[in-house]
Amino acid sequence: MSGTLDARPKVGYFYSGKPDINLISQEIKGIKVKDIMSIPVVVTEDMSVYNAIVTMFLEDTSSIYVVSDGSLVGVISRKDFLKNAIGTIDINKVPVAMIMTRMPNIATTSPEEDVLVAASKIVEHEVDSLPVVEKVMRHEKQKLKVVGKISKSNMTKLLVELCKE
Amino acid sequence: MSGTLDARPKVGYFYSGKPDINLISQEIKGIKVKDIMSIPVVVTEDMSVYNAIVTMFLEDTSSIYVVSDGSLVGVISRKDFLKNAIGTIDINKVPVAMIMTRMPNIATTSPEEDVLVAASKIVEHEVDSLPVVEKVMRHEKQKLKVVGKISKSNMTKLLVELCKE
């Protein structure tokens, strides 16, 4: 891919020194989270930290979402895992519920949200990814169903895709 | 930041359904790696894996670059650390040189490279970041001096910055 970009003749190329932000804004603003989101990796809160780390490697993902009764209850990042893997806890016995970040401290997005808003949330909250959720009613309470994942990888790919010929 | 985007009135907004990729390309293509790169976190190859993990947390970074005699010799990601932290090695004794990815298997970029080319390399090589390097001659051999770091975080921020008013 970098070869393609390298080899591409710069016909008609110009750079004013200051990007016309309105143009770029307009182009990107029509793109929704659902257009570029990935499949989430989901585990239950009773899974051991060790097994969750193995799952993370098997699925090659940087964050795992924890669900209870089908609803989002927690998020664990590679950083959370690393912190606990070098700590004193027995990662074979301790469940992920002990180390995860819990609601309402989880930044989320929805399928219909603009990718730019999602990107801003990732930057602002300093996280690797956001769970993409839909609000559902369960036992007369509002819950969040995980339907996707959007990460800094998706944003980097978007940047590349937008500029491909 | 997401609040700013949310509150922004969509005056003059339109979306054709298909982004005019040439426009976006032209705007972004003038931006170089040096314009958005971060300060790299660098350690020497004899540092223990444990101390390198602590450094990673102190500096809040997702990858560490390993130098010998001032030149790039290795890269370690959070994923590499996690893999070894749950393994059987004694992370207090083993040096980072034992677990790092070595040259020539490291994808790099340079200050003058287009950010789009760097973004393509990040996507293609499936890495979190690229060391930004300059070629220097040392003892009649070409070496790589680490002058920066460019990551998926930088790319996500770029996307947000490009579209801010």
CSV table of C-alpha atoms in Angstrom, one decimal:
chain,number,residue,atom,x,y,z
A,1,MET,CA,0.0,0.0,0.0
A,2,SER,CA,2.8,2.4,0.8
A,3,GLY,CA,4.4,1.4,-2.5
A,4,THR,CA,1.2,2.5,-4.3
A,5,LEU,CA,1.4,5.9,-2.6
A,6,ASP,CA,5.1,6.2,-3.2
A,7,ALA,CA,4.8,5.5,-6.9
A,8,ARG,CA,1.8,7.7,-7.4
A,9,PRO,CA,2.6,10.6,-9.7
A,10,LYS,CA,1.7,13.9,-8.1
A,11,VAL,CA,-0.3,15.2,-11.1
A,12,GLY,CA,-2.6,18.0,-10.2
A,13,TYR,CA,-1.2,18.1,-6.6
A,14,PHE,CA,-1.1,21.3,-4.8
A,15,TYR,CA,-0.7,22.3,-1.1
A,16,SER,CA,-1.7,25.7,0.0
A,17,GLY,CA,0.1,25.4,3.4
A,18,LYS,CA,-3.2,25.6,5.2
A,19,PRO,CA,-5.7,22.8,4.6
A,20,ASP,CA,-9.2,24.0,3.6
A,21,ILE,CA,-10.8,22.4,6.7
A,22,ASN,CA,-14.4,23.0,5.5
A,23,LEU,CA,-13.8,20.8,2.5
A,24,ILE,CA,-12.4,17.9,4.5
A,25,SER,CA,-15.0,18.3,7.2
A,26,GLN,CA,-17.8,18.0,4.7
A,27,GLU,CA,-16.4,14.9,3.1
A,28,ILE,CA,-15.8,13.1,6.3
A,29,LYS,CA,-18.9,14.2,8.2
A,30,GLY,CA,-21.2,11.9,6.3
A,31,ILE,CA,-19.4,8.8,7.5
A,32,LYS,CA,-21.0,7.0,10.5
A,33,VAL,CA,-19.6,4.7,13.1
A,34,LYS,CA,-21.5,1.8,11.6
A,35,ASP,CA,-19.7,2.3,8.3
A,36,ILE,CA,-16.3,1.5,9.7
A,37,MET,CA,-16.8,-0.4,13.0
A,38,SER,CA,-15.3,-3.8,13.7
A,39,ILE,CA,-16.6,-6.9,15.4
A,40,PRO,CA,-16.2,-6.7,19.2
A,41,VAL,CA,-14.6,-9.3,21.4
A,42,VAL,CA,-16.9,-10.0,24.3
A,43,VAL,CA,-16.4,-12.1,27.5
A,44,THR,CA,-18.4,-12.6,30.7
A,45,GLU,CA,-17.4,-11.1,34.1
A,46,ASP,CA,-16.5,-14.4,35.7
A,47,MET,CA,-13.8,-15.3,33.1
A,48,SER,CA,-10.3,-15.3,34.7
A,49,VAL,CA,-7.8,-12.5,33.9
A,50,TYR,CA,-5.5,-15.2,32.4
A,51,ASN,CA,-8.1,-16.6,30.1
A,52,ALA,CA,-9.2,-13.1,29.0
A,53,ILE,CA,-5.5,-12.3,28.1
A,54,VAL,CA,-5.3,-15.5,26.0
A,55,THR,CA,-8.6,-14.5,24.3
A,56,MET,CA,-7.1,-11.1,23.6
A,57,PHE,CA,-4.1,-12.8,21.8
A,58,LEU,CA,-6.3,-15.3,20.0
A,59,GLU,CA,-8.6,-12.6,18.6
A,60,ASP,CA,-5.7,-10.2,18.2
A,61,THR,CA,-7.5,-7.2,19.7
A,62,SER,CA,-6.4,-4.4,22.0
A,63,SER,CA,-9.5,-4.2,24.2
A,64,ILE,CA,-12.1,-6.6,25.4
A,65,TYR,CA,-15.7,-5.8,26.4
A,66,VAL,CA,-17.3,-7.5,29.4
A,67,VAL,CA,-21.1,-8.3,29.3
A,68,SER,CA,-23.5,-9.5,31.9
A,69,ASP,CA,-26.9,-10.8,30.8
A,70,GLY,CA,-26.1,-9.5,27.4
A,71,SER,CA,-25.4,-5.9,28.5
A,72,LEU,CA,-22.2,-4.0,28.7
A,73,VAL,CA,-20.7,-3.8,32.2
A,74,GLY,CA,-17.0,-3.3,31.7
A,75,VAL,CA,-14.0,-2.7,29.4
A,76,ILE,CA,-10.5,-4.0,29.8
A,77,SER,CA,-7.5,-2.7,27.8
A,78,ARG,CA,-4.1,-4.2,27.1
A,79,LYS,CA,-2.8,-1.7,29.5
A,80,ASP,CA,-5.1,-2.9,32.3
A,81,PHE,CA,-4.1,-6.5,31.6
A,82,LEU,CA,-0.4,-5.6,31.7
A,83,LYS,CA,-0.7,-3.7,35.0
A,84,ASN,CA,-2.3,-6.7,36.6
A,85,ALA,CA,-0.1,-9.3,34.9
A,86,ILE,CA,3.0,-7.9,36.6
A,87,GLY,CA,1.2,-7.3,39.9
A,88,THR,CA,0.7,-9.6,42.8
A,89,ILE,CA,-2.8,-11.0,41.9
A,90,ASP,CA,-3.2,-14.6,40.8
A,91,ILE,CA,-4.4,-14.0,37.2
A,92,ASN,CA,-5.5,-17.6,37.0
A,93,LYS,CA,-8.0,-17.1,39.8
A,94,VAL,CA,-9.1,-13.5,39.7
A,95,PRO,CA,-12.0,-12.8,37.4
A,96,VAL,CA,-12.0,-9.9,34.9
A,97,ALA,CA,-14.8,-8.2,37.0
A,98,MET,CA,-12.0,-7.3,39.5
A,99,ILE,CA,-9.9,-5.3,37.1
A,100,MET,CA,-12.2,-3.9,34.5
A,101,THR,CA,-13.3,-0.3,34.0
A,102,ARG,CA,-17.0,-0.2,34.9
A,103,MET,CA,-20.0,1.7,33.7
A,104,PRO,CA,-20.6,4.7,34.0
A,105,ASN,CA,-16.9,5.3,33.5
A,106,ILE,CA,-16.9,3.8,30.0
A,107,ALA,CA,-16.9,6.1,26.9
A,108,THR,CA,-19.2,4.6,24.3
A,109,THR,CA,-20.5,5.4,20.8
A,110,SER,CA,-23.5,4.4,18.7
A,111,PRO,CA,-23.8,3.0,15.2
A,112,GLU,CA,-25.4,6.3,13.9
A,113,GLU,CA,-22.8,8.6,15.5
A,114,ASP,CA,-20.5,10.6,13.2
A,115,VAL,CA,-17.0,8.9,13.1
A,116,LEU,CA,-15.6,12.4,13.9
A,117,VAL,CA,-17.4,12.5,17.2
A,118,ALA,CA,-16.2,9.0,18.0
A,119,ALA,CA,-12.7,10.0,17.1
A,120,SER,CA,-12.9,13.0,19.4
A,121,LYS,CA,-14.1,10.8,22.2
A,122,ILE,CA,-11.2,8.4,21.7
A,123,VAL,CA,-8.8,11.4,21.9
A,124,GLU,CA,-10.5,13.1,24.8
A,125,HIS,CA,-10.8,10.0,27.0
A,126,GLU,CA,-7.4,8.7,26.0
A,127,VAL,CA,-8.7,5.2,25.2
A,128,ASP,CA,-7.8,2.7,22.4
A,129,SER,CA,-11.3,1.9,21.4
A,130,LEU,CA,-15.0,2.6,22.1
A,131,PRO,CA,-17.7,0.0,22.4
A,132,VAL,CA,-20.5,0.6,19.9
A,133,VAL,CA,-23.7,0.2,21.8
A,134,GLU,CA,-27.5,0.3,21.2
A,135,LYS,CA,-29.9,1.1,24.1
A,136,VAL,CA,-32.3,-1.7,24.9
A,137,MET,CA,-34.9,-2.2,27.7
A,138,ARG,CA,-34.4,-5.2,29.9
A,139,HIS,CA,-36.5,-5.9,33.0
A,140,GLU,CA,-37.7,-2.3,32.7
A,141,LYS,CA,-34.2,-1.0,32.9
A,142,GLN,CA,-32.2,0.7,30.1
A,143,LYS,CA,-29.2,-1.4,29.2
A,144,LEU,CA,-26.5,-1.2,26.6
A,145,LYS,CA,-26.1,-3.9,24.0
A,146,VAL,CA,-22.6,-4.2,22.4
A,147,VAL,CA,-22.9,-4.3,18.6
A,148,GLY,CA,-19.4,-3.2,17.5
A,149,LYS,CA,-16.1,-1.7,18.3
A,150,ILE,CA,-14.3,1.3,16.9
A,151,SER,CA,-10.7,2.0,17.5
A,152,LYS,CA,-7.7,4.1,16.6
A,153,SER,CA,-6.9,1.3,14.1
A,154,ASN,CA,-10.2,2.0,12.3
A,155,MET,CA,-9.4,5.8,12.3
A,156,THR,CA,-6.0,5.2,10.8
A,157,LYS,CA,-7.5,2.9,8.1
A,158,LEU,CA,-10.1,5.5,7.4
A,159,LEU,CA,-7.5,8.2,6.9
A,160,VAL,CA,-5.7,5.9,4.4
A,161,GLU,CA,-8.9,4.8,2.6
A,162,LEU,CA,-10.1,8.3,2.2
A,163,CYS,CA,-7.0,9.3,0.3
A,164,LYS,CA,-6.6,6.2,-1.9
A,165,GLU,CA,-7.3,6.6,-5.5
B,1,MET,CA,-14.1,18.4,22.2
B,2,SER,CA,-17.0,16.1,21.3
B,3,GLY,CA,-19.3,18.7,22.8
B,4,THR,CA,-17.9,21.3,20.3
B,5,LEU,CA,-18.7,19.0,17.4
B,6,ASP,CA,-22.1,18.1,18.7
B,7,ALA,CA,-23.1,21.7,19.2
B,8,ARG,CA,-21.8,22.9,15.9
B,9,PRO,CA,-24.7,23.9,13.6
B,10,LYS,CA,-24.5,22.2,10.2
B,11,VAL,CA,-24.7,25.3,8.1
B,12,GLY,CA,-23.6,24.7,4.6
B,13,TYR,CA,-23.2,21.0,5.2
B,14,PHE,CA,-23.7,18.6,2.4
B,15,TYR,CA,-22.8,15.0,1.8
B,16,SER,CA,-22.8,13.6,-1.7
B,17,GLY,CA,-22.7,10.0,-0.5
B,18,LYS,CA,-19.3,9.5,-2.1
B,19,PRO,CA,-16.4,11.6,-0.8
B,20,ASP,CA,-14.4,13.5,-3.3
B,21,ILE,CA,-11.2,11.7,-2.5
B,22,ASN,CA,-9.1,13.9,-4.6
B,23,LEU,CA,-9.9,16.9,-2.5
B,24,ILE,CA,-9.2,15.2,0.8
B,25,SER,CA,-6.0,13.7,-0.7
B,26,GLN,CA,-4.7,17.1,-1.8
B,27,GLU,CA,-5.4,18.7,1.6
B,28,ILE,CA,-3.8,15.9,3.7
B,29,LYS,CA,-0.9,15.1,1.4
B,30,GLY,CA,1.1,18.3,2.3
B,31,ILE,CA,1.3,17.2,6.0
B,32,LYS,CA,4.6,15.5,6.9
B,33,VAL,CA,5.5,13.1,9.7
B,34,LYS,CA,7.5,15.8,11.5
B,35,ASP,CA,4.4,18.0,11.7
B,36,ILE,CA,2.5,15.6,14.0
B,37,MET,CA,5.1,13.3,15.5
B,38,SER,CA,5.5,12.7,19.3
B,39,ILE,CA,8.5,12.5,21.5
B,40,PRO,CA,9.8,8.8,21.6
B,41,VAL,CA,10.5,6.9,24.7
B,42,VAL,CA,13.9,5.2,24.4
B,43,VAL,CA,15.7,2.6,26.6
B,44,THR,CA,18.9,0.6,26.3
B,45,GLU,CA,19.0,-3.1,25.5
B,46,ASP,CA,20.2,-4.1,28.9
B,47,MET,CA,17.2,-2.7,30.8
B,48,SER,CA,15.1,-5.4,32.4
B,49,VAL,CA,11.7,-6.2,31.0
B,50,TYR,CA,10.2,-5.2,34.4
B,51,ASN,CA,11.8,-1.8,34.4
B,52,ALA,CA,10.8,-1.2,30.8
B,53,ILE,CA,7.2,-2.0,31.6
B,54,VAL,CA,7.4,0.5,34.5
B,55,THR,CA,8.9,3.1,32.1
B,56,MET,CA,6.0,2.4,29.7
B,57,PHE,CA,3.5,3.2,32.5
B,58,LEU,CA,5.4,6.3,33.7
B,59,GLU,CA,5.6,7.7,30.2
B,60,ASP,CA,2.1,6.5,29.3
B,61,THR,CA,3.2,5.2,25.9
B,62,SER,CA,2.2,2.1,23.9
B,63,SER,CA,5.6,1.3,22.5
B,64,ILE,CA,9.2,1.7,23.5
B,65,TYR,CA,12.2,2.0,21.3
B,66,VAL,CA,15.5,0.3,22.1
B,67,VAL,CA,18.8,1.9,21.2
B,68,SER,CA,22.4,0.8,21.3
B,69,ASP,CA,25.2,3.4,20.9
B,70,GLY,CA,22.5,5.9,20.0
B,71,SER,CA,21.0,3.9,17.1
B,72,LEU,CA,17.7,2.0,16.8
B,73,VAL,CA,18.1,-1.7,17.4
B,74,GLY,CA,14.6,-2.8,18.6
B,75,VAL,CA,11.0,-2.0,19.3
B,76,ILE,CA,8.8,-3.4,22.1
B,77,SER,CA,5.0,-3.0,22.1
B,78,ARG,CA,2.5,-3.4,25.0
B,79,LYS,CA,1.5,-6.7,23.3
B,80,ASP,CA,5.1,-8.0,23.5
B,81,PHE,CA,5.3,-7.0,27.2
B,82,LEU,CA,2.0,-8.7,28.0
B,83,LYS,CA,3.0,-11.9,26.2
B,84,ASN,CA,6.2,-12.1,28.3
B,85,ALA,CA,4.6,-10.9,31.6
B,86,ILE,CA,2.3,-13.9,31.7
B,87,GLY,CA,5.0,-16.3,30.5
B,88,THR,CA,7.6,-18.2,32.4
B,89,ILE,CA,10.6,-15.7,32.1
B,90,ASP,CA,11.8,-13.7,35.1
B,91,ILE,CA,10.9,-10.2,34.0
B,92,ASN,CA,13.2,-8.8,36.7
B,93,LYS,CA,16.2,-10.5,35.2
B,94,VAL,CA,15.6,-10.8,31.5
B,95,PRO,CA,16.8,-7.7,29.5
B,96,VAL,CA,14.5,-6.2,26.8
B,97,ALA,CA,17.0,-7.3,24.2
B,98,MET,CA,15.6,-10.9,24.7
B,99,ILE,CA,12.0,-9.9,23.8
B,100,MET,CA,12.2,-7.0,21.4
B,101,THR,CA,11.5,-7.0,17.6
B,102,ARG,CA,14.9,-6.4,15.9
B,103,MET,CA,16.1,-4.6,12.8
B,104,PRO,CA,15.5,-5.2,9.9
B,105,ASN,CA,12.0,-6.4,11.0
B,106,ILE,CA,11.0,-2.9,12.2
B,107,ALA,CA,8.9,-0.6,10.1
B,108,THR,CA,10.2,3.0,10.3
B,109,THR,CA,9.4,6.4,8.9
B,110,SER,CA,11.3,9.6,8.5
B,111,PRO,CA,10.4,13.3,9.4
B,112,GLU,CA,9.9,14.3,5.8
B,113,GLU,CA,7.7,11.4,4.8
B,114,ASP,CA,4.0,12.1,4.1
B,115,VAL,CA,1.7,11.2,7.1
B,116,LEU,CA,-0.4,9.2,4.7
B,117,VAL,CA,2.5,7.0,3.8
B,118,ALA,CA,3.2,6.5,7.5
B,119,ALA,CA,-0.4,5.7,8.1
B,120,SER,CA,-0.4,3.1,5.4
B,121,LYS,CA,2.7,1.5,6.9
B,122,ILE,CA,1.0,1.3,10.3
B,123,VAL,CA,-2.1,-0.4,8.8
B,124,GLU,CA,0.0,-2.7,6.5
B,125,HIS,CA,2.4,-3.8,9.3
B,126,GLU,CA,-0.3,-4.0,11.9
B,127,VAL,CA,1.7,-2.0,14.5
B,128,ASP,CA,0.7,0.7,17.0
B,129,SER,CA,3.5,3.1,16.1
B,130,LEU,CA,6.5,3.7,13.8
B,131,PRO,CA,9.9,5.1,15.1
B,132,VAL,CA,10.7,8.3,13.2
B,133,VAL,CA,14.4,7.9,12.2
B,134,GLU,CA,17.2,9.8,10.5
B,135,LYS,CA,20.0,8.0,8.7
B,136,VAL,CA,23.4,8.8,10.2
B,137,MET,CA,26.9,7.4,9.5
B,138,ARG,CA,28.7,5.9,12.6
B,139,HIS,CA,32.0,4.1,12.4
B,140,GLU,CA,31.5,4.0,8.6
B,141,LYS,CA,28.2,2.2,9.0
B,142,GLN,CA,24.7,3.5,8.2
B,143,LYS,CA,22.7,3.7,11.5
B,144,LEU,CA,19.2,5.0,12.4
B,145,LYS,CA,18.9,7.7,14.9
B,146,VAL,CA,15.4,7.9,16.6
B,147,VAL,CA,14.0,11.4,16.5
B,148,GLY,CA,10.3,10.8,17.0
B,149,LYS,CA,7.3,8.5,17.2
B,150,ILE,CA,4.2,8.4,15.2
B,151,SER,CA,1.2,6.3,16.3
B,152,LYS,CA,-2.4,5.5,15.7
B,153,SER,CA,-3.1,8.1,18.4
B,154,ASN,CA,-1.4,10.8,16.2
B,155,MET,CA,-3.5,9.7,13.2
B,156,THR,CA,-6.8,9.8,15.2
B,157,LYS,CA,-5.9,13.3,16.5
B,158,LEU,CA,-5.0,14.4,13.0
B,159,LEU,CA,-8.5,13.3,11.7
B,160,VAL,CA,-10.1,15.3,14.5
B,161,GLU,CA,-7.9,18.4,14.1
B,162,LEU,CA,-8.4,18.5,10.3
B,163,CYS,CA,-12.1,18.8,10.8
B,164,LYS,CA,-12.2,21.3,13.6
B,165,GLU,CA,-13.3,24.8,12.9
